[in-house]
Tab-separated table of C-alpha atoms and ligand atoms in Angstrom:
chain	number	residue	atom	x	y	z
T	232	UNK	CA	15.522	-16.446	-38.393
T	233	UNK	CA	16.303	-13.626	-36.462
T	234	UNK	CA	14.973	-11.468	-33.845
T	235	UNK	CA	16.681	-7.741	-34.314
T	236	UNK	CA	16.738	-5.569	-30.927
T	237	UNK	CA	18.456	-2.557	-32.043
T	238	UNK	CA	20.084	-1.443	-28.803
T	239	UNK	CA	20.877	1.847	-27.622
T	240	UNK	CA	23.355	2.502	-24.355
T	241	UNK	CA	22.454	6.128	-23.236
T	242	UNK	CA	25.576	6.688	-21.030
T	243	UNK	CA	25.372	10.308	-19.425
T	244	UNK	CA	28.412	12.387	-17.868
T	245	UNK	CA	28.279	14.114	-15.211
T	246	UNK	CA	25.242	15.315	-13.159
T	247	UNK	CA	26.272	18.364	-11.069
T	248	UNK	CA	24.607	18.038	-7.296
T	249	UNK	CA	22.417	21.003	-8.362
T	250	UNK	CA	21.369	20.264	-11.369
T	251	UNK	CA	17.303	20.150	-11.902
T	252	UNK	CA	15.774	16.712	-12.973
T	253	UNK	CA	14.386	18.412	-15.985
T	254	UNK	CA	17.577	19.244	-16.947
T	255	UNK	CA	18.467	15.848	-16.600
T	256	UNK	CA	15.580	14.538	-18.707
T	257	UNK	CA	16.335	16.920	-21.141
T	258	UNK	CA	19.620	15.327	-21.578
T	259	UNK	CA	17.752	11.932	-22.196
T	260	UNK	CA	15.331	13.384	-24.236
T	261	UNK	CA	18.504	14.157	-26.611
T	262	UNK	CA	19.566	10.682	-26.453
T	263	UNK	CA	16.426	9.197	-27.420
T	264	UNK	CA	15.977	11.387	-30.439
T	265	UNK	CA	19.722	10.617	-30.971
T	266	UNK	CA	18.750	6.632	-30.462
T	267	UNK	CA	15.400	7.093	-32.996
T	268	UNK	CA	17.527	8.849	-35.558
T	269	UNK	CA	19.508	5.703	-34.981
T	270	UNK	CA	16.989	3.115	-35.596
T	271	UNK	CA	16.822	2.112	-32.000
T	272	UNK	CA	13.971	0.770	-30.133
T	273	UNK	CA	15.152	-0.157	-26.777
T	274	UNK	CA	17.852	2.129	-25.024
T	275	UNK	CA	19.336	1.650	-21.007
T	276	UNK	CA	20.039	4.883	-19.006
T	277	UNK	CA	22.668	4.399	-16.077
T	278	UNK	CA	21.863	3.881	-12.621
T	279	UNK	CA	20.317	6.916	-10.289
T	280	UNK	CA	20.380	8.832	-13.580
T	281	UNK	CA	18.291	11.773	-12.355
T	282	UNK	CA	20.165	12.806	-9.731
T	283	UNK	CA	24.140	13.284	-8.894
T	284	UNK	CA	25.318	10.230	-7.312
T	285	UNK	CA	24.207	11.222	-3.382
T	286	UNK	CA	25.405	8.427	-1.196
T	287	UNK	CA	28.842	9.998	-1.657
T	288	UNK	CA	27.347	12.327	1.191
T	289	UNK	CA	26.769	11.910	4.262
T	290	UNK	CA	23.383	13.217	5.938
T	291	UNK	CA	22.802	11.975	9.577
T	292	UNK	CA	18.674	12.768	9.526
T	293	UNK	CA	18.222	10.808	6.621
T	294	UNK	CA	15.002	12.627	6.008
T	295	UNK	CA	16.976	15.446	4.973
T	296	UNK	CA	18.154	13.400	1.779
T	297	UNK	CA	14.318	12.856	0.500
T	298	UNK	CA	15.127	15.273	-2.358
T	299	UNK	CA	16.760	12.821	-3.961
T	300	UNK	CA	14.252	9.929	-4.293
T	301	UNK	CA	11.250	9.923	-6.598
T	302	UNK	CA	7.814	9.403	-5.041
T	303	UNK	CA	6.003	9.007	-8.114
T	304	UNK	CA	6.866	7.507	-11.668
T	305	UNK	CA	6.184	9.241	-14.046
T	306	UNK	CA	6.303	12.520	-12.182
T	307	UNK	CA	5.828	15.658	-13.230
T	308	UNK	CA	9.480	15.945	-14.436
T	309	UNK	CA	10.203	12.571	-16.043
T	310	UNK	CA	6.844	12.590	-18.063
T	311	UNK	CA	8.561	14.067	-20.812
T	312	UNK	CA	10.997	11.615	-21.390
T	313	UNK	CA	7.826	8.703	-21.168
T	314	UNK	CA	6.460	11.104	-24.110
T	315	UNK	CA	9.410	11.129	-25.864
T	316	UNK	CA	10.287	7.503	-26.028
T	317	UNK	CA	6.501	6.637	-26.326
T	318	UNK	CA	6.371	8.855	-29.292
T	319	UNK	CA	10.049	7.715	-30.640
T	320	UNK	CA	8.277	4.107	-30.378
T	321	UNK	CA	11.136	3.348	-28.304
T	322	UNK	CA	11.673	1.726	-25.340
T	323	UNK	CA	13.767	1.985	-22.040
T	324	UNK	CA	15.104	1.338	-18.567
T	325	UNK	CA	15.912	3.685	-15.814
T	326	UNK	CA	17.470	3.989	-12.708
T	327	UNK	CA	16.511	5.821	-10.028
T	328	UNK	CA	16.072	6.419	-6.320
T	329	UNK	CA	12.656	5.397	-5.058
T	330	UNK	CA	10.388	6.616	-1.791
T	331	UNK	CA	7.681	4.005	-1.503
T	332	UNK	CA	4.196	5.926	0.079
T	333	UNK	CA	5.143	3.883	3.128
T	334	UNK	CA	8.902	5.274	3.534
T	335	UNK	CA	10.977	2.722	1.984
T	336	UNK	CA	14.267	3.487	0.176
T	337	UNK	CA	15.254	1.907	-3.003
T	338	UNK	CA	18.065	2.083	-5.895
T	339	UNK	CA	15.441	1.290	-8.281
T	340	UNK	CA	15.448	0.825	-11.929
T	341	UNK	CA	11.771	0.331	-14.171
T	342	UNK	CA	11.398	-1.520	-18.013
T	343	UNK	CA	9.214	0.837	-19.619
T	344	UNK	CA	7.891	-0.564	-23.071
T	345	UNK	CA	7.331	1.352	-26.810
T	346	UNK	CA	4.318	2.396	-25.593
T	347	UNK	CA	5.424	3.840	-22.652
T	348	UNK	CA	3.635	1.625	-20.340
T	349	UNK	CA	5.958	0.447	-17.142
T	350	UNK	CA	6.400	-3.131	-17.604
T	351	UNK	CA	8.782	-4.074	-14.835
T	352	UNK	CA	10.636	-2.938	-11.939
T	353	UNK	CA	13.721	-3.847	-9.947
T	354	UNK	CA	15.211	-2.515	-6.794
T	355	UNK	CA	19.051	-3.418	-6.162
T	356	UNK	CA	19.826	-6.220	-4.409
T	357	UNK	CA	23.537	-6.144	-4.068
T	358	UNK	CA	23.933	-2.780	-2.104
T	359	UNK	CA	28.055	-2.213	-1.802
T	360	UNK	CA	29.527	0.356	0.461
T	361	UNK	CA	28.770	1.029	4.108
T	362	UNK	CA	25.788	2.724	6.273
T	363	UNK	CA	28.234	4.624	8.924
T	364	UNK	CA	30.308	8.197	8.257
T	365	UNK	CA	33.664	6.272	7.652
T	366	UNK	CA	36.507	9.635	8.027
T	367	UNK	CA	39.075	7.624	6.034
T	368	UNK	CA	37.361	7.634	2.969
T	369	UNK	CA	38.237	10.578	0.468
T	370	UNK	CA	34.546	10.312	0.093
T	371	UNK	CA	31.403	7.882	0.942
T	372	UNK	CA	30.040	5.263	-0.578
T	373	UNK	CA	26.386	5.075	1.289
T	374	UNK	CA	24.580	3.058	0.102
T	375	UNK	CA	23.785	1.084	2.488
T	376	UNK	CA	22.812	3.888	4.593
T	377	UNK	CA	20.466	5.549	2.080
T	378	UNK	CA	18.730	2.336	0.625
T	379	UNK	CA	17.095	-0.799	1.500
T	380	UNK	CA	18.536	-4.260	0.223
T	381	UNK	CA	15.955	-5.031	-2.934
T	382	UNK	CA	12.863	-6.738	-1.971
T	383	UNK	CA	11.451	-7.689	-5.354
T	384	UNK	CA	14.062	-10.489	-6.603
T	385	UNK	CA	15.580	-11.081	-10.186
T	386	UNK	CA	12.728	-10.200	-12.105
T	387	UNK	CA	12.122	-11.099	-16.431
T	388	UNK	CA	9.913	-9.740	-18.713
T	389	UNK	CA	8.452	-10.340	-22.451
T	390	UNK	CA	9.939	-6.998	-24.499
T	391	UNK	CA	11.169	-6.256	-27.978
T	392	UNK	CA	10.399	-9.791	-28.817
T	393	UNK	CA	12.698	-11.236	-26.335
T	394	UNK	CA	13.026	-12.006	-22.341
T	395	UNK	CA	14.918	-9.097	-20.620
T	396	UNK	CA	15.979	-8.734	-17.045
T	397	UNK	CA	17.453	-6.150	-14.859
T	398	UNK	CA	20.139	-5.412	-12.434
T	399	UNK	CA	22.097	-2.304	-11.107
T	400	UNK	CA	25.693	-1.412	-10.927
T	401	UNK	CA	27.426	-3.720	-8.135
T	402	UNK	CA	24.636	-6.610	-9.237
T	403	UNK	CA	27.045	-7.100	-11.738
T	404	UNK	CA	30.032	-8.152	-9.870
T	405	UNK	CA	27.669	-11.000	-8.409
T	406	UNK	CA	27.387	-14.265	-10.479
T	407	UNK	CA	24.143	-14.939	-8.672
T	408	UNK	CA	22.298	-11.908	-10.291
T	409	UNK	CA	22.703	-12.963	-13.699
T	410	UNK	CA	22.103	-17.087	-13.159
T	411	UNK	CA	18.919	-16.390	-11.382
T	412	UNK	CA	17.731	-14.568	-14.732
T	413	UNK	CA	19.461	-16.958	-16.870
T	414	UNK	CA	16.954	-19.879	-14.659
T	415	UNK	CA	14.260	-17.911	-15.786
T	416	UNK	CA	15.516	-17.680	-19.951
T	417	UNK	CA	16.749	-14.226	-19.531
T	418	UNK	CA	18.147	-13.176	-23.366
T	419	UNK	CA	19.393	-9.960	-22.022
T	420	UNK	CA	20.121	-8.144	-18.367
T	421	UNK	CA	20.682	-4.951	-18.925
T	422	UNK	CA	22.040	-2.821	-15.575
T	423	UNK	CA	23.033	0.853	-15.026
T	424	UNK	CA	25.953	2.000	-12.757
T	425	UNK	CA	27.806	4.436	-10.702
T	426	UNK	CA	31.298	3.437	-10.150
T	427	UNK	CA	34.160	5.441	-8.819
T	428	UNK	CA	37.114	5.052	-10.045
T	429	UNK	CA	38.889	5.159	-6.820
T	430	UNK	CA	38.329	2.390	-4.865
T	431	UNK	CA	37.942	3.488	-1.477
T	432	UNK	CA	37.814	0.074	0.597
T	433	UNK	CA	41.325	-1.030	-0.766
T	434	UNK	CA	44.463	-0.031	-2.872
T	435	UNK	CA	44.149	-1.440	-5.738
T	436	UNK	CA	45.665	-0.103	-9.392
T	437	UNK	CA	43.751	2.242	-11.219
T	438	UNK	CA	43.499	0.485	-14.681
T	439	UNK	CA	41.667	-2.889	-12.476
T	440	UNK	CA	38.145	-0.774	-12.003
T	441	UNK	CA	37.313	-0.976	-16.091
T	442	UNK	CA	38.878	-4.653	-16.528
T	443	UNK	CA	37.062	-5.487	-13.943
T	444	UNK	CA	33.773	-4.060	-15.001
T	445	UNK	CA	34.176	-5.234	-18.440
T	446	UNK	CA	35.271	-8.777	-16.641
T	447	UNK	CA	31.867	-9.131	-14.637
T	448	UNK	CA	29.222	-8.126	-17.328
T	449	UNK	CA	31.103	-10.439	-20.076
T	450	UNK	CA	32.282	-13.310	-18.563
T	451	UNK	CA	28.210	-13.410	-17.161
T	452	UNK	CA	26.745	-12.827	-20.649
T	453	UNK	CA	28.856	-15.489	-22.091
T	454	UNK	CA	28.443	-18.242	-18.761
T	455	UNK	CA	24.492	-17.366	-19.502
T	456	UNK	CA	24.331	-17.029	-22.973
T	457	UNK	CA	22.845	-13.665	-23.022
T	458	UNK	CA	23.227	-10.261	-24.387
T	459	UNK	CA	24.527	-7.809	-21.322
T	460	UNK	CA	24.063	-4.087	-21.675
T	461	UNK	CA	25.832	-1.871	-19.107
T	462	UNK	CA	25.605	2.216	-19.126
T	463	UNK	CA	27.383	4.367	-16.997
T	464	UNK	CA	26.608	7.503	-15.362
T	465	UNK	CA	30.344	8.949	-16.082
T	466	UNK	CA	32.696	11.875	-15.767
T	467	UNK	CA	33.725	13.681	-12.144
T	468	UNK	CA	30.849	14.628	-10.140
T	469	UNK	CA	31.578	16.909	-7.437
T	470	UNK	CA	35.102	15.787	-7.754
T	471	UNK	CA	34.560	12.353	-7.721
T	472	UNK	CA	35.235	10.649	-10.969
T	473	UNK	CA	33.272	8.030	-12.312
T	474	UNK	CA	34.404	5.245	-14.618
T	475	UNK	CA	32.707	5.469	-18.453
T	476	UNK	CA	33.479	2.199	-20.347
T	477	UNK	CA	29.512	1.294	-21.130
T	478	UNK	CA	29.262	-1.197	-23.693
T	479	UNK	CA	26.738	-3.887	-25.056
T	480	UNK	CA	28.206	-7.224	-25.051
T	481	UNK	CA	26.778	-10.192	-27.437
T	482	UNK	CA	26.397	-13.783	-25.893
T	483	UNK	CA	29.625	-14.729	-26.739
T	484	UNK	CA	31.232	-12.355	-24.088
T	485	UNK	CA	32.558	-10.090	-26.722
T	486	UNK	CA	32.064	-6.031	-26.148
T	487	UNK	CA	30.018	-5.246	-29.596
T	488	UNK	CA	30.208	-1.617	-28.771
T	489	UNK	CA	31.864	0.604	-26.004
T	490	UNK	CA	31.962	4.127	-25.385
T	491	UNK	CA	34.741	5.859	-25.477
T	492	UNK	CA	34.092	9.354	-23.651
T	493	UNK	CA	33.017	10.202	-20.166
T	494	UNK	CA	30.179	12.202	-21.690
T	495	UNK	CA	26.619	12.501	-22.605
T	496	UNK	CA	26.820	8.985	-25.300
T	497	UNK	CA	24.883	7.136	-27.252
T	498	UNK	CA	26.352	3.897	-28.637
T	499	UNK	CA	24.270	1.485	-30.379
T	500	UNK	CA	24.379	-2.436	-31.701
T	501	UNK	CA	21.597	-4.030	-33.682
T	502	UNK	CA	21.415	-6.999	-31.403
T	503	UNK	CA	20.223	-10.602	-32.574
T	504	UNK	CA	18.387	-12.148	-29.703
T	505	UNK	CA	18.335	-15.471	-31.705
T	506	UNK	CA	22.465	-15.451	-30.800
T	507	UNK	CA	21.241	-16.717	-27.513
T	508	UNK	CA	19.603	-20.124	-28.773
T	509	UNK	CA	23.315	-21.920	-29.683
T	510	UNK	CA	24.524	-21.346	-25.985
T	511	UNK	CA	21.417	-21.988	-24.175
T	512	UNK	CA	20.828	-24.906	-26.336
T	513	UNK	CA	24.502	-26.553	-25.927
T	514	UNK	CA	26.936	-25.329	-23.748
T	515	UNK	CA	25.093	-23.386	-21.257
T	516	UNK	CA	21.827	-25.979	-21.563
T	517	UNK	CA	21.021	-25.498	-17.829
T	518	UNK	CA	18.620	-28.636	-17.938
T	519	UNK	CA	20.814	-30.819	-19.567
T	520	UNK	CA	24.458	-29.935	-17.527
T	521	UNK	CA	23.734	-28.430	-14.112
T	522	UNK	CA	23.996	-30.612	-11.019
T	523	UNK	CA	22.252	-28.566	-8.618
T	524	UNK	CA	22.828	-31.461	-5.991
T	525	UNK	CA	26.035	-29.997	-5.195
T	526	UNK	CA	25.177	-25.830	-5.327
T	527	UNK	CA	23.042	-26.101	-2.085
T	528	UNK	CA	25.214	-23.722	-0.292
T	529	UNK	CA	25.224	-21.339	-2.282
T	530	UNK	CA	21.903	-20.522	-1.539
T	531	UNK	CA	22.036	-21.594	2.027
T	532	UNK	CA	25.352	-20.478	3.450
T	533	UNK	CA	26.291	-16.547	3.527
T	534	UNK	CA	29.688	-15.945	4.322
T	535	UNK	CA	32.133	-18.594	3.207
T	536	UNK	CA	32.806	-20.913	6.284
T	537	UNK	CA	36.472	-22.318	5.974
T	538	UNK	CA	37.105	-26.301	6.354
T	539	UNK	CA	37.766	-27.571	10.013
T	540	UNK	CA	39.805	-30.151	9.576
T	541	UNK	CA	42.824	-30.628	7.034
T	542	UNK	CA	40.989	-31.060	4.101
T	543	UNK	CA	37.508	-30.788	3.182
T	544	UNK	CA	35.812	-33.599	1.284
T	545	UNK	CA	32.096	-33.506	0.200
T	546	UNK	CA	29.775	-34.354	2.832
V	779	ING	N1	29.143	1.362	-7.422
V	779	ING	C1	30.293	0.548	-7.408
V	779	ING	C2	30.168	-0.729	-8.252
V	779	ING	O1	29.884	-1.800	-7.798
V	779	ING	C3	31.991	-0.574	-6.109
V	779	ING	C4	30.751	0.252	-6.024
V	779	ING	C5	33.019	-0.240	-6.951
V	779	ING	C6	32.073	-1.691	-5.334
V	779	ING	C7	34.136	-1.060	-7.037
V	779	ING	C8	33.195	-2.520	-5.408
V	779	ING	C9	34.241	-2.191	-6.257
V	779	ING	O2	30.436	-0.569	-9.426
V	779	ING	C10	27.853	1.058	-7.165
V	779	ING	N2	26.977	2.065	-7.252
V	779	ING	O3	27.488	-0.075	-6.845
């Protein structure tokens, strides 16, 4: 028995600050017919993927940035790639920024299904980076400036046969994103990001931004026992260079497929969603091994609060 999702990571280089959406789309549009001609039939686009990556500017009438956000999906210029997928049978998950009718910011991302039909959304809960001009940086990381912390949870949804959740670039340094959709029999989280690869918070060695993004998305998938899809938006935007390194990793933790340039890429893995059941069902049985008696402050408790007196025993 086995339930084939033949998976297709759509990583894209480069967006240029003035390049058009339909551009972009256009460059999708290639990937899915690339992704059909490759037997696909569910492929992940990369985080914000119709824009160039804008909190690296700062704007202080924040009004002035609306350009960037969608107000309606499908709109007028990503219709065409709905068409295209719909018609390709294929279907996919994007990233984008969202302006609600009401005036609320999101980094969202949306499930769309074969038929084209949007089947789920997620807005990013995990927003790194800071909401203030900070001078020292070589450049911003905004995001907390230009969006609101997601409001709508760690959603799942039925697709392709399987259970598939979502998340967004620094979601995937957080343990809790991918347990909360394990809880709720994720079989694969699939996430698109935007990451510099100069850290600008810290020193820290160069070659530590793609172990550590290959780290996060692996060690979850295997802890989980799920299939973990992350595509980059790559390549130096405005002179900022962003890390490739998208790959789909199997519930075993290991990479299945990687990319290897910091371009326009499709790489592809006929997944087996059935390659969840051994974990789920042994190791990682969640009903049978979990002692959630002792977790409670992980949901309750913030910041980590550091033990009072000279050693800390259980209370
Ligand atoms: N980008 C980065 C990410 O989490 C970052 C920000 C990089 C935070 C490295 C911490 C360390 O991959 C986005 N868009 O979240």
């Amino acid at each position: 028995m086995s339930r084939i999702v033949t998976i297709g990571a759509a990583q894209m280089g480069a967006i240029a600050p003035d390049e058009s959406r339909e551009s972009c789309v256009a460059r999708m549009v290639e990937l899915i017919r690339q992704a059909k001609s490759r037997g696909c039939t569910f492929v992940v686009f990369p985080e914000l993927a119709l824009t160039t990556f804008f909190p690296r500017y700062f704007e202080e009438d924040i009004s002035r940035m609306d350009h960037w956000y969608e107000t309606e999906m499908p709109g007028p210029a990503t219709r065409p790639l709905f068409e295209a997928a719909s018609e390709a049978g294929i279907g996919f998950y994007l990233g984008y920024a969202e302006l609600t009718p009401d005036g609320h910011r999101f980094n969202s991302a949306i499930l769309v299904d074969e038929t084209g039909r949007i089947n789920g959304k997620y807005r990013k809960v995990h927003l790194p980076g800071h909401s203030e001009y900070e001078p020292h940086r070589p450049f911003q990381h905004l995001e907390k400036r230009y969006f609101e912390p997601g409001d709508l949870g760690f959603g799942v949804w039925r697709q392709h046969g399987g259970i598939i959740g979502m998340a967004i670039c620094n979601d995937r340094r957080w343990a809790e994103t991918y347990r909360v959709m394990g809880l709720k029999g994720a079989e694969m989280i699939v996430l698109g990001y935007n990451t510099p690869d100069l850290n600008t918070s810290g020193h820290e060695p160069n070659h530590l931004r793609m172990f550590h993004n290959h780290l996060a998305m692996q060690a979850n998938a295997y802890m989980n026992g799920c299939w973990v899809v992350g595509v980059a938006k790559a390549g130096i935007e405005d002179g900022c260079m962003l890390i490739g390194g998208s790959c789909i990793i199997q519930p075993s933790g290991e990479i299945t497929a990687v990319a290897t340039s910091l371009e326009d890429e499709l790489i592809t893995t006929a997944g087996d969603l059935d390659l969840c059941n051994m974990p789920k069902a042994t190791i990682f049985n969640f009903a049978k091994h979990r002692r959630i008696e002792h977790y409670g402050i992980i949901a309750s408790q913030t910041g980590a609060e550091l033990p009072t007196k000279l050693s800390e025993v259980a209370e």
